[in-house]
Amino acid sequence: MPMRKVMKGNEAAAWAAKLAKPKVIAAFPITPSTLVPEKISEFVANGELDAEFIKVESEHSAISACVGASAAGVRAFTATASQGLALMHEILFIAAGMRLPIVMAIGNRALSAPINIWNDWQDTISERDTGWIQFYAENNQEALDLILIAFKVAEDERVLLPAMTGFDAFILTHTVEPVEIPDQELVDEFLGEYKPKHAYLDPKRPITQGTLGFPAHYMEARYKVWEAMENARQVIKEVFEEFEKKFGRKYQMVEEYKTDDAEIVMITMGSLAGTLKEFVDKKREEGVKVGAAKITVYRPFPIEEIRALAKKAKVLAILEKDISFGSGGAVFADVARSLINEKEKPIVLDFIIGLGGRDVTFGQLEEALSIAEKAMKEGVEEEVYWIGLRKEIL
Amino acid sequence: MVPLEEVRGMEIPENIKKRLSIPFEENFYAGHTACQGCGAALGLRYVLKAYGKKAIFTIPACCSTIIAGPWPYSAFGAPLFHTAFETTGAVISGIEAALKAKGYKVKGKDGIMVVGWAGDGGTADIGLQALSGFLERGHDALYIMYDNEAYMNTGIQRSSSTPYGAWTTNTPGGKKHFLEKRHKKKVIDIVIAHKVPYAATASIAFPEDFIRKLKKAQEIPGPSFIQLFAPCPTGWRSPTDKSIELARLAVQTAYFPLFEYENGKYKINMPNPKKEPKPIEEFLKLQGRFKYMTKEDIEVLQEWVLREWEELKKKAEVFG
Amino acid sequence: MAESPFKADIERVEKELTEKMTPGAIAYIPGSSVINKTGSWRVFKPEFNKDKCIRCFLCYTYCPEPAIYLDEENYPVFDYDYCKGCGICANECPTKAITMVREVK
């Protein structure tokens, strides 16, 4: 029988790691993720998890040790956030390029400067081009589930790419919620053992990994990563289905909420989706035709799902906790990319919101919605808006 | 590994016999793309002879990336993993942990050797943090720093292992600034400060000594470190046929003395322990990189060499 | 004349090596560098005088390629397919049995 426990998001991530039975964990403390490796080291110390835990001297070495371990053919796991993830940046490309299905839990946190330990998605969004699959969790249960799912997808032979699961700093990492811990037996069945065929360092099989790729071969190697990421779309759907069958919880690339007759659909990711759904309920009571959508899988980007969603609405309003200076939000760019060649497409507006732990209030959502309503009636004035700015101190 | 002696049935003079302790089998393959007279390539040949196929190598981005060959080629007969410049210490930690988790025997007789092979830049500079982490955590692996005293792969820039007075492309010398102003960083002393079970210097001119040290690194549990002196004709502006001679002179002048540090004890392994060091000039004069040094510069370097040599002898005396 | 220690490897690599891109660009064939004949780099060529050779193995030991192997009688054989002509063997030979001469092409 699955066990229900009240726990923080970080603990849920640690439980997911324990259930997945990685052979090597290498991690370095960073707020707000520190509790993940802390809890795992407890599991290892108690003998509840049989793994080598490497207490590395930096995040750069954490991911490098995971790369070494995964290359030697074992399941590897790490956790980090913000600056730690940014420090890993270089090695993230290497992990993906070498097709090493490492899984990483991220407590989504803002990047310096100024120093800020609170939530936004700038850390993972900035790693969108590294070749890692990206999941975003709405709550602690999703954090646990999406880490298990990440392992299954990453290790699929059609994919073989690393994956990260993000859950919002403090809002989830440090907040307790009831979480259902699946049965170990079922998880074992679901994941199986990691037995790579393509790469494992073993004296019995003297292969060379990560060689120099000349211009004559580099593009083909990169194309293979592209192909794998494209394959991941189908694999993710299959894994979501299998997960639902086994554990009873349904996941979708994009989860829609009251969108069928919506004129305006507000799109977001992570824990903000919970707030947004409540907001939609409130507006529906007021008679406003608004819906919500949550992007669960950001890489590969759910292009088809966004196209289908776009057919329903007149305005898509993206609410996102990240910014690409000089352009706009990253999700906005991806949604726009999905719709650019559609014959009929809705207005797409971008709302930068909740950076560095700024609370996202109903008032802010109202503001975004009213801008969307105005654009629907009078046309687009601007495309990117910063919502919730304290204009009095600017 | 079969020593040459057993393969070759002939009467061998005593003085040559020692050389035959070098294993016969080649696991470093010809057709690799090292420059002519490359010390690093010869070093790799020795390591691959010593460990045969029972080793897993990690190489960061450096000359050896090129030496091992571009895809789909490999000059290695053993598994090889290429990684980012600064990560050798961390990657070998991960590989060692994974092998242990899989239940493999690591190090020791018949155990798998996890070997990191990085240059002086990748070790003394950008890789120093990962090296320290690896040493401090006590992984059962070997880190070899092949020391050619500059960033050669990027085109001869100074590293912290570049000696005083050396020309490099970013210590070119000029009216205002001298060539390299700093003395060579003593990476081995930093390593020993971690109180590792085994650390040693070695030279490509003394392969028997190097291979003996490689075997020792295999036997002694815990992290081991070998700093291998590996001349680079391209970067040193030295004739390609002088690589061995230079490596030998570096030892004979006590510029790069051979020694071991084993469980807190120092042991000097000079070929002629009684002999006074040759003047440093003998080492310098064969290399274009030192040709701009004045007499005074040479004195500065000579003084440093002898002071360091005295210090080492003292250590061997007190902690021998 | 003894055979190159890489003869079997050359045959193996020529048979197995492919340019078909693999996930992670893994090089699956150990020692595949042997089909790269680096002898073409050579400007100076080692010439060997057997009469002077004392079979000390120094040239064999110090060759970075390796492009020197030993025949049945333990005399060195120079593998010109791979010898890049660095001259270490000639420099280290204690009896001057090896001399470097300009390659005529």
Coordinates of N, CA, C and O in Angstrom, one line a residue, chain A residues 32 34 45 63 67 87 141 146 207 211 234 256 263 268 297 342 349 360 366:
Chain A
P32 N 17.7 26.8 -2.2 CA 16.8 26.1 -1.2 C 16.8 24.6 -1.3 O 15.9 23.9 -0.8
T34 N 19.2 22.3 -0.4 CA 20.1 21.6 0.5 C 19.5 20.3 1.2 O 20.1 19.3 1.3
A45 N 22.9 6.7 5.1 CA 23.5 6.4 6.4 C 22.7 5.3 7.1 O 23.3 4.5 7.8
I63 N 28.0 17.7 -10.8 CA 27.5 17.2 -12.1 C 28.6 16.4 -12.8 O 28.3 15.4 -13.5
V67 N 28.4 12.7 -14.2 CA 28.7 12.4 -15.5 C 29.6 11.2 -15.6 O 29.4 10.2 -16.3
L87 N 26.5 27.2 -12.3 CA 27.9 26.7 -12.3 C 28.0 25.4 -13.1 O 29.1 25.1 -13.6
Q141 N 3.6 16.5 -4.5 CA 3.3 15.2 -5.1 C 3.9 15.1 -6.6 O 4.5 14.2 -6.9
L146 N 7.3 13.5 -10.8 CA 8.0 13.9 -12.0 C 9.5 13.5 -12.0 O 10.1 13.5 -13.0
I207 N 35.7 1.3 -24.9 CA 35.2 2.4 -25.8 C 35.8 3.7 -25.4 O 36.3 3.9 -24.3
T211 N 34.8 12.0 -27.5 CA 35.9 12.4 -28.4 C 35.7 13.7 -29.0 O 34.6 14.3 -29.1
Q234 N 7.0 11.5 -27.7 CA 6.2 10.2 -27.7 C 6.5 9.4 -26.4 O 5.5 9.0 -25.8
E256 N -4.9 21.4 -19.2 CA -5.8 22.6 -19.4 C -6.8 22.6 -18.3 O -7.2 21.6 -17.8
E263 N -12.2 32.6 -23.7 CA -11.7 33.5 -24.7 C -10.2 33.8 -24.4 O -9.4 34.1 -25.4
T268 N 0.8 29.1 -17.6 CA 2.0 29.2 -16.7 C 2.6 27.8 -16.4 O 2.2 26.8 -17.1
V297 N 5.8 19.9 -19.2 CA 7.0 19.6 -19.9 C 7.4 20.8 -20.7 O 6.8 21.2 -21.6
E342 N 0.8 29.1 -38.1 CA -0.6 28.8 -38.0 C -1.4 29.8 -38.8 O -1.1 31.0 -38.7
L349 N 0.3 37.4 -25.4 CA 0.9 38.4 -24.6 C 1.8 37.8 -23.5 O 1.5 36.7 -23.0
V360 N 2.9 36.4 -6.0 CA 1.9 36.6 -7.1 C 0.5 36.7 -6.5 O 0.0 35.7 -6.0
E366 N -5.3 39.9 -11.9 CA -6.4 40.8 -12.5 C -5.8 41.8 -13.5 O -6.3 42.0 -14.5

